[in-house]
Amino acid sequence: MTNRVTYINITLRFLSRVKWKSLFLGIVLVFGFLSFVALATNLRFWYVYETSIHSHQPTEIPEAEVAIVPGAAVYGKTPSPILMDRLACGLDLYNAKRVKKILLSGDNGKSDYNELRPMLEFMLNHKVKPEDIFVDHAGFRTLDTLIRAKEVFLVKKAIFVSQSFFLPRAIYLGRELELELYGYECNLRTYKKETYYSFREFSARVLAWWDIQWDTPPKYLGKPYPIEGSGISTWKGSIPISAHK
């Protein structure tokens, strides 16, 4: 009991000596500085995006080697609305001959969750040539997707397919990674969590800026699969390769 009383007394004496006004002012200044950095970073991302080539019309985007279609949530084997629209737009680019290849990049890091299988099945069911489809099983983040596109698939020029509220981050990362990247806005509907995603992107862009400053590596790299060749050998873990040979 005596030790407890002594601890309380020491704590109270310490608190009585704290200059609360100065402490509060310091907290406000730090918060203000961080807010300024976050705002400036987001404005930079938007400037890069607005000065880039992007459109919601396939014919308004220059031809490129490949359409990069990033993953999104799947429910069992059913793509979420966001992912379904990305797949449809990637297919549009391919059918319009704006790209020769399609790179599907998503999360396959758990045995009970696979974004890539329904993505690959969608493209095959819509008559995309098997050899024109590449699968990246380690696209855990946009940063990973783009670094691996450059280092593993040896992509130099690509069209990134995503919703407009995600694209500024992708285009900024592409420019910093020295990828020639165009944006295809695939907002085909109003999404339930669109407001939430827009707010989340505010902090996600700051994190992306930080990753660039510190050269954050992707979780995995691996041996190269040049995008000019056949992508069938990259399907392992999605659909049995033998089924489409």
PDB file of C-alpha atoms in Angstrom:
ATOM      1  CA  MET A   1       0.000   0.000   0.000  1.00  0.00           C
ATOM      2  CA  THR A   2       2.849   2.388   0.875  1.00  0.00           C
ATOM      3  CA  ASN A   3       4.515   1.775  -2.489  1.00  0.00           C
ATOM      4  CA  ARG A   4       1.260   2.503  -4.259  1.00  0.00           C
ATOM      5  CA  VAL A   5       0.792   5.809  -2.416  1.00  0.00           C
ATOM      6  CA  THR A   6       4.395   6.758  -3.171  1.00  0.00           C
ATOM      7  CA  TYR A   7       3.902   6.020  -6.875  1.00  0.00           C
ATOM      8  CA  ILE A   8       0.741   8.125  -6.975  1.00  0.00           C
ATOM      9  CA  ASN A   9       2.481  11.033  -5.239  1.00  0.00           C
ATOM     10  CA  ILE A  10       5.410  10.926  -7.662  1.00  0.00           C
ATOM     11  CA  THR A  11       2.999  10.855 -10.594  1.00  0.00           C
ATOM     12  CA  LEU A  12       1.041  13.808  -9.270  1.00  0.00           C
ATOM     13  CA  ARG A  13       4.208  15.842  -8.708  1.00  0.00           C
ATOM     14  CA  PHE A  14       5.358  15.075 -12.238  1.00  0.00           C
ATOM     15  CA  LEU A  15       2.007  16.094 -13.705  1.00  0.00           C
ATOM     16  CA  SER A  16       2.005  19.310 -11.696  1.00  0.00           C
ATOM     17  CA  ARG A  17       5.335  20.293 -13.262  1.00  0.00           C
ATOM     18  CA  VAL A  18       4.282  19.610 -16.850  1.00  0.00           C
ATOM     19  CA  LYS A  19       3.810  22.767 -18.844  1.00  0.00           C
ATOM     20  CA  TRP A  20       0.528  21.718 -20.395  1.00  0.00           C
ATOM     21  CA  LYS A  21       0.168  24.775 -22.557  1.00  0.00           C
ATOM     22  CA  SER A  22       3.582  24.188 -24.144  1.00  0.00           C
ATOM     23  CA  LEU A  23       2.860  20.487 -24.548  1.00  0.00           C
ATOM     24  CA  PHE A  24      -0.473  21.183 -26.231  1.00  0.00           C
ATOM     25  CA  LEU A  25       1.155  23.733 -28.536  1.00  0.00           C
ATOM     26  CA  GLY A  26       3.864  21.211 -29.449  1.00  0.00           C
ATOM     27  CA  ILE A  27       1.258  18.567 -30.283  1.00  0.00           C
ATOM     28  CA  VAL A  28      -0.673  21.033 -32.428  1.00  0.00           C
ATOM     29  CA  LEU A  29       2.492  22.034 -34.307  1.00  0.00           C
ATOM     30  CA  VAL A  30       3.466  18.403 -34.961  1.00  0.00           C
ATOM     31  CA  PHE A  31      -0.055  17.519 -36.087  1.00  0.00           C
ATOM     32  CA  GLY A  32      -0.156  20.599 -38.303  1.00  0.00           C
ATOM     33  CA  PHE A  33       3.182  19.737 -39.917  1.00  0.00           C
ATOM     34  CA  LEU A  34       2.128  16.136 -40.592  1.00  0.00           C
ATOM     35  CA  SER A  35      -1.177  17.323 -42.030  1.00  0.00           C
ATOM     36  CA  PHE A  36       0.668  19.725 -44.334  1.00  0.00           C
ATOM     37  CA  VAL A  37       2.988  16.942 -45.538  1.00  0.00           C
ATOM     38  CA  ALA A  38       0.015  14.627 -46.170  1.00  0.00           C
ATOM     39  CA  LEU A  39      -1.880  17.324 -48.072  1.00  0.00           C
ATOM     40  CA  ALA A  40       1.152  18.328 -50.133  1.00  0.00           C
ATOM     41  CA  THR A  41       1.828  14.681 -50.976  1.00  0.00           C
ATOM     42  CA  ASN A  42      -1.747  14.133 -52.156  1.00  0.00           C
ATOM     43  CA  LEU A  43      -1.661  17.280 -54.260  1.00  0.00           C
ATOM     44  CA  ARG A  44       1.559  16.037 -55.854  1.00  0.00           C
ATOM     45  CA  PHE A  45      -0.103  12.716 -56.718  1.00  0.00           C
ATOM     46  CA  TRP A  46      -3.064  14.498 -58.302  1.00  0.00           C
ATOM     47  CA  TYR A  47      -0.772  16.773 -60.306  1.00  0.00           C
ATOM     48  CA  VAL A  48       1.136  13.776 -61.658  1.00  0.00           C
ATOM     49  CA  TYR A  49      -2.143  12.072 -62.526  1.00  0.00           C
ATOM     50  CA  GLU A  50      -3.727  15.102 -64.185  1.00  0.00           C
ATOM     51  CA  THR A  51      -0.646  15.593 -66.362  1.00  0.00           C
ATOM     52  CA  SER A  52      -0.579  11.907 -67.350  1.00  0.00           C
ATOM     53  CA  ILE A  53      -2.451  10.158 -70.144  1.00  0.00           C
ATOM     54  CA  HIS A  54      -5.630   8.576 -68.802  1.00  0.00           C
ATOM     55  CA  SER A  55      -9.164   8.067 -70.030  1.00  0.00           C
ATOM     56  CA  HIS A  56     -12.304   5.976 -69.695  1.00  0.00           C
ATOM     57  CA  GLN A  57     -12.281   5.360 -73.457  1.00  0.00           C
ATOM     58  CA  PRO A  58      -9.929   2.655 -74.813  1.00  0.00           C
ATOM     59  CA  THR A  59      -9.386   4.478 -78.096  1.00  0.00           C
ATOM     60  CA  GLU A  60      -8.087   7.578 -76.267  1.00  0.00           C
ATOM     61  CA  ILE A  61      -5.211   5.652 -74.702  1.00  0.00           C
ATOM     62  CA  PRO A  62      -2.009   4.906 -76.667  1.00  0.00           C
ATOM     63  CA  GLU A  63      -1.219   1.316 -77.520  1.00  0.00           C
ATOM     64  CA  ALA A  64       1.007  -0.497 -75.033  1.00  0.00           C
ATOM     65  CA  GLU A  65       2.601  -3.872 -74.486  1.00  0.00           C
ATOM     66  CA  VAL A  66       0.202  -4.997 -71.801  1.00  0.00           C
ATOM     67  CA  ALA A  67      -2.830  -4.139 -69.713  1.00  0.00           C
ATOM     68  CA  ILE A  68      -2.116  -4.530 -66.003  1.00  0.00           C
ATOM     69  CA  VAL A  69      -5.270  -5.592 -64.161  1.00  0.00           C
ATOM     70  CA  PRO A  70      -4.767  -5.467 -60.373  1.00  0.00           C
ATOM     71  CA  GLY A  71      -6.732  -7.744 -58.092  1.00  0.00           C
ATOM     72  CA  ALA A  72      -9.492  -6.814 -55.673  1.00  0.00           C
ATOM     73  CA  ALA A  73     -11.796  -8.696 -53.354  1.00  0.00           C
ATOM     74  CA  VAL A  74     -13.358 -11.977 -54.421  1.00  0.00           C
ATOM     75  CA  TYR A  75     -16.190 -13.794 -52.675  1.00  0.00           C
ATOM     76  CA  GLY A  76     -15.394 -17.452 -53.060  1.00  0.00           C
ATOM     77  CA  LYS A  77     -14.957 -17.632 -56.823  1.00  0.00           C
ATOM     78  CA  THR A  78     -17.011 -14.514 -57.565  1.00  0.00           C
ATOM     79  CA  PRO A  79     -15.193 -11.250 -58.310  1.00  0.00           C
ATOM     80  CA  SER A  80     -16.369  -8.184 -56.417  1.00  0.00           C
ATOM     81  CA  PRO A  81     -17.985  -5.405 -58.504  1.00  0.00           C
ATOM     82  CA  ILE A  82     -14.725  -3.439 -58.478  1.00  0.00           C
ATOM     83  CA  LEU A  83     -12.753  -6.428 -59.750  1.00  0.00           C
ATOM     84  CA  MET A  84     -15.396  -7.401 -62.305  1.00  0.00           C
ATOM     85  CA  ASP A  85     -15.248  -3.923 -63.838  1.00  0.00           C
ATOM     86  CA  ARG A  86     -11.450  -4.020 -64.000  1.00  0.00           C
ATOM     87  CA  LEU A  87     -11.602  -7.354 -65.795  1.00  0.00           C
ATOM     88  CA  ALA A  88     -14.220  -6.094 -68.250  1.00  0.00           C
ATOM     89  CA  CYS A  89     -12.133  -3.021 -69.031  1.00  0.00           C
ATOM     90  CA  GLY A  90      -8.947  -5.051 -69.436  1.00  0.00           C
ATOM     91  CA  LEU A  91     -10.835  -7.228 -71.904  1.00  0.00           C
ATOM     92  CA  ASP A  92     -12.017  -4.112 -73.766  1.00  0.00           C
ATOM     93  CA  LEU A  93      -8.413  -2.967 -74.213  1.00  0.00           C
ATOM     94  CA  TYR A  94      -7.416  -6.378 -75.532  1.00  0.00           C
ATOM     95  CA  ASN A  95     -10.355  -6.638 -77.943  1.00  0.00           C
ATOM     96  CA  ALA A  96      -9.726  -3.085 -79.150  1.00  0.00           C
ATOM     97  CA  LYS A  97      -6.117  -4.126 -79.827  1.00  0.00           C
ATOM     98  CA  ARG A  98      -4.740  -1.408 -77.552  1.00  0.00           C
ATOM     99  CA  VAL A  99      -2.658  -4.136 -75.876  1.00  0.00           C
ATOM    100  CA  LYS A 100      -1.306  -7.511 -76.939  1.00  0.00           C
ATOM    101  CA  LYS A 101      -1.030  -9.041 -73.463  1.00  0.00           C
ATOM    102  CA  ILE A 102      -2.923  -8.981 -70.171  1.00  0.00           C
ATOM    103  CA  LEU A 103      -1.124  -9.161 -66.822  1.00  0.00           C
ATOM    104  CA  LEU A 104      -3.383 -10.246 -63.962  1.00  0.00           C
ATOM    105  CA  SER A 105      -1.843  -9.332 -60.616  1.00  0.00           C
ATOM    106  CA  GLY A 106      -3.380 -10.145 -57.259  1.00  0.00           C
ATOM    107  CA  ASP A 107      -3.230 -11.771 -53.864  1.00  0.00           C
ATOM    108  CA  ASN A 108      -2.727 -15.523 -53.664  1.00  0.00           C
ATOM    109  CA  GLY A 109      -0.844 -15.518 -50.367  1.00  0.00           C
ATOM    110  CA  LYS A 110      -3.246 -17.806 -48.476  1.00  0.00           C
ATOM    111  CA  SER A 111      -4.441 -21.298 -49.265  1.00  0.00           C
ATOM    112  CA  ASP A 112      -8.087 -20.306 -48.790  1.00  0.00           C
ATOM    113  CA  TYR A 113      -7.988 -17.074 -50.773  1.00  0.00           C
ATOM    114  CA  ASN A 114      -7.166 -16.714 -54.437  1.00  0.00           C
ATOM    115  CA  GLU A 115      -7.973 -13.590 -56.443  1.00  0.00           C
ATOM    116  CA  LEU A 116      -6.214 -14.870 -59.554  1.00  0.00           C
ATOM    117  CA  ARG A 117      -8.263 -17.953 -60.404  1.00  0.00           C
ATOM    118  CA  PRO A 118     -11.556 -16.134 -61.099  1.00  0.00           C
ATOM    119  CA  MET A 119      -9.597 -13.416 -62.914  1.00  0.00           C
ATOM    120  CA  LEU A 120      -7.907 -15.956 -65.161  1.00  0.00           C
ATOM    121  CA  GLU A 121     -11.139 -17.875 -65.734  1.00  0.00           C
ATOM    122  CA  PHE A 122     -12.871 -14.654 -66.774  1.00  0.00           C
ATOM    123  CA  MET A 123     -10.286 -13.955 -69.463  1.00  0.00           C
ATOM    124  CA  LEU A 124     -10.283 -17.527 -70.743  1.00  0.00           C
ATOM    125  CA  ASN A 125     -14.092 -17.637 -70.812  1.00  0.00           C
ATOM    126  CA  HIS A 126     -14.039 -14.476 -72.940  1.00  0.00           C
ATOM    127  CA  LYS A 127     -11.759 -16.015 -75.555  1.00  0.00           C
ATOM    128  CA  VAL A 128      -8.486 -14.284 -74.712  1.00  0.00           C
ATOM    129  CA  LYS A 129      -5.670 -16.380 -76.144  1.00  0.00           C
ATOM    130  CA  PRO A 130      -4.099 -18.391 -73.297  1.00  0.00           C
ATOM    131  CA  GLU A 131      -0.572 -17.409 -74.291  1.00  0.00           C
ATOM    132  CA  ASP A 132      -1.543 -13.727 -74.005  1.00  0.00           C
ATOM    133  CA  ILE A 133      -2.458 -14.005 -70.314  1.00  0.00           C
ATOM    134  CA  PHE A 134       0.195 -13.606 -67.620  1.00  0.00           C
ATOM    135  CA  VAL A 135      -0.529 -14.217 -63.943  1.00  0.00           C
ATOM    136  CA  ASP A 136       1.325 -12.550 -61.071  1.00  0.00           C
ATOM    137  CA  HIS A 137       0.540 -14.384 -57.835  1.00  0.00           C
ATOM    138  CA  ALA A 138       2.439 -11.908 -55.645  1.00  0.00           C
ATOM    139  CA  GLY A 139       0.661  -8.658 -56.418  1.00  0.00           C
ATOM    140  CA  PHE A 140      -0.100  -7.961 -52.769  1.00  0.00           C
ATOM    141  CA  ARG A 141       0.079  -4.186 -53.182  1.00  0.00           C
ATOM    142  CA  THR A 142       0.134  -1.763 -56.092  1.00  0.00           C
ATOM    143  CA  LEU A 143       3.824  -1.191 -55.391  1.00  0.00           C
ATOM    144  CA  ASP A 144       4.523  -4.938 -55.623  1.00  0.00           C
ATOM    145  CA  THR A 145       2.486  -5.210 -58.818  1.00  0.00           C
ATOM    146  CA  LEU A 146       4.394  -2.440 -60.567  1.00  0.00           C
ATOM    147  CA  ILE A 147       7.875  -3.406 -59.411  1.00  0.00           C
ATOM    148  CA  ARG A 148       7.249  -7.007 -60.447  1.00  0.00           C
ATOM    149  CA  ALA A 149       5.807  -5.859 -63.794  1.00  0.00           C
ATOM    150  CA  LYS A 150       9.108  -4.122 -64.463  1.00  0.00           C
ATOM    151  CA  GLU A 151      11.589  -6.536 -62.890  1.00  0.00           C
ATOM    152  CA  VAL A 152       9.908  -9.919 -63.427  1.00  0.00           C
ATOM    153  CA  PHE A 153       7.784  -9.441 -66.536  1.00  0.00           C
ATOM    154  CA  LEU A 154      10.168  -6.883 -68.073  1.00  0.00           C
ATOM    155  CA  VAL A 155       7.354  -4.482 -68.904  1.00  0.00           C
ATOM    156  CA  LYS A 156       8.341  -1.054 -70.226  1.00  0.00           C
ATOM    157  CA  LYS A 157       5.016   0.372 -71.366  1.00  0.00           C
ATOM    158  CA  ALA A 158       1.622  -0.547 -69.932  1.00  0.00           C
ATOM    159  CA  ILE A 159      -1.961   0.522 -69.333  1.00  0.00           C
ATOM    160  CA  PHE A 160      -3.022   0.268 -65.690  1.00  0.00           C
ATOM    161  CA  VAL A 161      -6.696  -0.664 -65.348  1.00  0.00           C
ATOM    162  CA  SER A 162      -8.452   0.548 -62.220  1.00  0.00           C
ATOM    163  CA  GLN A 163     -11.083   2.903 -60.822  1.00  0.00           C
ATOM    164  CA  SER A 164     -10.327   6.628 -60.952  1.00  0.00           C
ATOM    165  CA  PHE A 165      -9.971   6.954 -57.165  1.00  0.00           C
ATOM    166  CA  PHE A 166      -7.126   4.392 -57.174  1.00  0.00           C
ATOM    167  CA  LEU A 167      -5.318   5.481 -60.326  1.00  0.00           C
ATOM    168  CA  PRO A 168      -3.383   8.557 -59.084  1.00  0.00           C
ATOM    169  CA  ARG A 169      -1.349   6.350 -56.742  1.00  0.00           C
ATOM    170  CA  ALA A 170      -0.611   3.802 -59.464  1.00  0.00           C
ATOM    171  CA  ILE A 171       0.395   6.426 -62.022  1.00  0.00           C
ATOM    172  CA  TYR A 172       2.653   8.186 -59.500  1.00  0.00           C
ATOM    173  CA  LEU A 173       4.365   4.921 -58.581  1.00  0.00           C
ATOM    174  CA  GLY A 174       4.777   4.045 -62.248  1.00  0.00           C
ATOM    175  CA  ARG A 175       6.469   7.356 -62.962  1.00  0.00           C
ATOM    176  CA  GLU A 176       8.817   6.978 -59.980  1.00  0.00           C
ATOM    177  CA  LEU A 177       9.685   3.439 -61.094  1.00  0.00           C
ATOM    178  CA  GLU A 178      10.375   4.689 -64.635  1.00  0.00           C
ATOM    179  CA  LEU A 179       7.531   2.732 -66.185  1.00  0.00           C
ATOM    180  CA  GLU A 180       5.656   4.309 -69.066  1.00  0.00           C
ATOM    181  CA  LEU A 181       2.203   3.920 -67.585  1.00  0.00           C
ATOM    182  CA  TYR A 182      -1.193   5.086 -68.829  1.00  0.00           C
ATOM    183  CA  GLY A 183      -4.419   4.964 -66.844  1.00  0.00           C
ATOM    184  CA  TYR A 184      -7.703   3.353 -67.928  1.00  0.00           C
ATOM    185  CA  GLU A 185     -10.521   4.552 -65.680  1.00  0.00           C
ATOM    186  CA  CYS A 186     -12.993   1.701 -65.302  1.00  0.00           C
ATOM    187  CA  ASN A 187     -15.736   3.279 -63.184  1.00  0.00           C
ATOM    188  CA  LEU A 188     -18.619   1.346 -64.716  1.00  0.00           C
ATOM    189  CA  ARG A 189     -20.986   1.883 -61.776  1.00  0.00           C
ATOM    190  CA  THR A 190     -21.315   3.577 -58.399  1.00  0.00           C
ATOM    191  CA  TYR A 191     -19.576   1.484 -55.738  1.00  0.00           C
ATOM    192  CA  LYS A 192     -20.944   0.977 -52.239  1.00  0.00           C
ATOM    193  CA  LYS A 193     -17.720   1.973 -50.476  1.00  0.00           C
ATOM    194  CA  GLU A 194     -16.563   4.593 -52.954  1.00  0.00           C
ATOM    195  CA  THR A 195     -16.438   7.362 -50.339  1.00  0.00           C
ATOM    196  CA  TYR A 196     -14.504   5.099 -47.968  1.00  0.00           C
ATOM    197  CA  TYR A 197     -11.991   4.190 -50.695  1.00  0.00           C
ATOM    198  CA  SER A 198     -11.477   7.852 -51.546  1.00  0.00           C
ATOM    199  CA  PHE A 199     -10.666   8.684 -47.912  1.00  0.00           C
ATOM    200  CA  ARG A 200      -8.437   5.627 -47.551  1.00  0.00           C
ATOM    201  CA  GLU A 201      -6.452   6.668 -50.608  1.00  0.00           C
ATOM    202  CA  PHE A 202      -5.470   9.890 -48.829  1.00  0.00           C
ATOM    203  CA  SER A 203      -3.296   7.945 -46.376  1.00  0.00           C
ATOM    204  CA  ALA A 204      -2.382   5.252 -48.928  1.00  0.00           C
ATOM    205  CA  ARG A 205      -0.741   7.905 -51.113  1.00  0.00           C
ATOM    206  CA  VAL A 206       1.365   9.110 -48.203  1.00  0.00           C
ATOM    207  CA  LEU A 207       2.494   5.526 -47.600  1.00  0.00           C
ATOM    208  CA  ALA A 208       3.276   5.116 -51.307  1.00  0.00           C
ATOM    209  CA  TRP A 209       5.391   8.287 -51.209  1.00  0.00           C
ATOM    210  CA  TRP A 210       7.222   6.901 -48.163  1.00  0.00           C
ATOM    211  CA  ASP A 211       7.835   3.588 -49.945  1.00  0.00           C
ATOM    212  CA  ILE A 212       9.421   5.415 -52.861  1.00  0.00           C
ATOM    213  CA  GLN A 213      11.658   7.507 -50.599  1.00  0.00           C
ATOM    214  CA  TRP A 214      12.927   4.387 -48.827  1.00  0.00           C
ATOM    215  CA  ASP A 215      13.054   2.076 -51.862  1.00  0.00           C
ATOM    216  CA  THR A 216      10.699  -0.427 -50.249  1.00  0.00           C
ATOM    217  CA  PRO A 217      11.135  -3.759 -52.062  1.00  0.00           C
ATOM    218  CA  PRO A 218       8.266  -6.051 -53.072  1.00  0.00           C
ATOM    219  CA  LYS A 219       7.538  -9.038 -50.875  1.00  0.00           C
ATOM    220  CA  TYR A 220       8.732 -11.392 -53.615  1.00  0.00           C
ATOM    221  CA  LEU A 221      10.583 -11.129 -56.896  1.00  0.00           C
ATOM    222  CA  GLY A 222      11.627 -14.200 -58.851  1.00  0.00           C
ATOM    223  CA  LYS A 223      12.880 -15.365 -62.205  1.00  0.00           C
ATOM    224  CA  PRO A 224      11.862 -13.320 -65.255  1.00  0.00           C
ATOM    225  CA  TYR A 225       8.929 -14.155 -67.528  1.00  0.00           C
ATOM    226  CA  PRO A 226       9.267 -11.680 -70.434  1.00  0.00           C
ATOM    227  CA  ILE A 227       5.886 -10.274 -71.411  1.00  0.00           C
ATOM    228  CA  GLU A 228       6.694 -10.806 -75.113  1.00  0.00           C
ATOM    229  CA  GLY A 229       6.471 -14.603 -74.745  1.00  0.00           C
ATOM    230  CA  SER A 230       3.737 -16.964 -73.599  1.00  0.00           C
ATOM    231  CA  GLY A 231       2.175 -16.445 -70.184  1.00  0.00           C
ATOM    232  CA  ILE A 232       0.853 -19.984 -69.687  1.00  0.00           C
ATOM    233  CA  SER A 233       3.768 -21.067 -67.510  1.00  0.00           C
ATOM    234  CA  THR A 234       2.868 -18.308 -65.014  1.00  0.00           C
ATOM    235  CA  TRP A 235      -0.539 -19.827 -64.219  1.00  0.00           C
ATOM    236  CA  LYS A 236       0.713 -22.326 -61.639  1.00  0.00           C
ATOM    237  CA  GLY A 237      -1.581 -22.201 -58.614  1.00  0.00           C
ATOM    238  CA  SER A 238      -4.548 -20.782 -60.536  1.00  0.00           C
ATOM    239  CA  ILE A 239      -5.640 -23.252 -63.197  1.00  0.00           C
ATOM    240  CA  PRO A 240      -3.807 -26.467 -64.103  1.00  0.00           C
ATOM    241  CA  ILE A 241      -1.482 -25.635 -66.976  1.00  0.00           C
ATOM    242  CA  SER A 242      -2.159 -28.983 -68.635  1.00  0.00           C
ATOM    243  CA  ALA A 243      -5.816 -28.052 -69.081  1.00  0.00           C
ATOM    244  CA  HIS A 244      -4.906 -25.371 -71.620  1.00  0.00           C
ATOM    245  CA  LYS A 245      -1.916 -26.799 -73.416  1.00  0.00           C
TER     246      LYS A 245
END
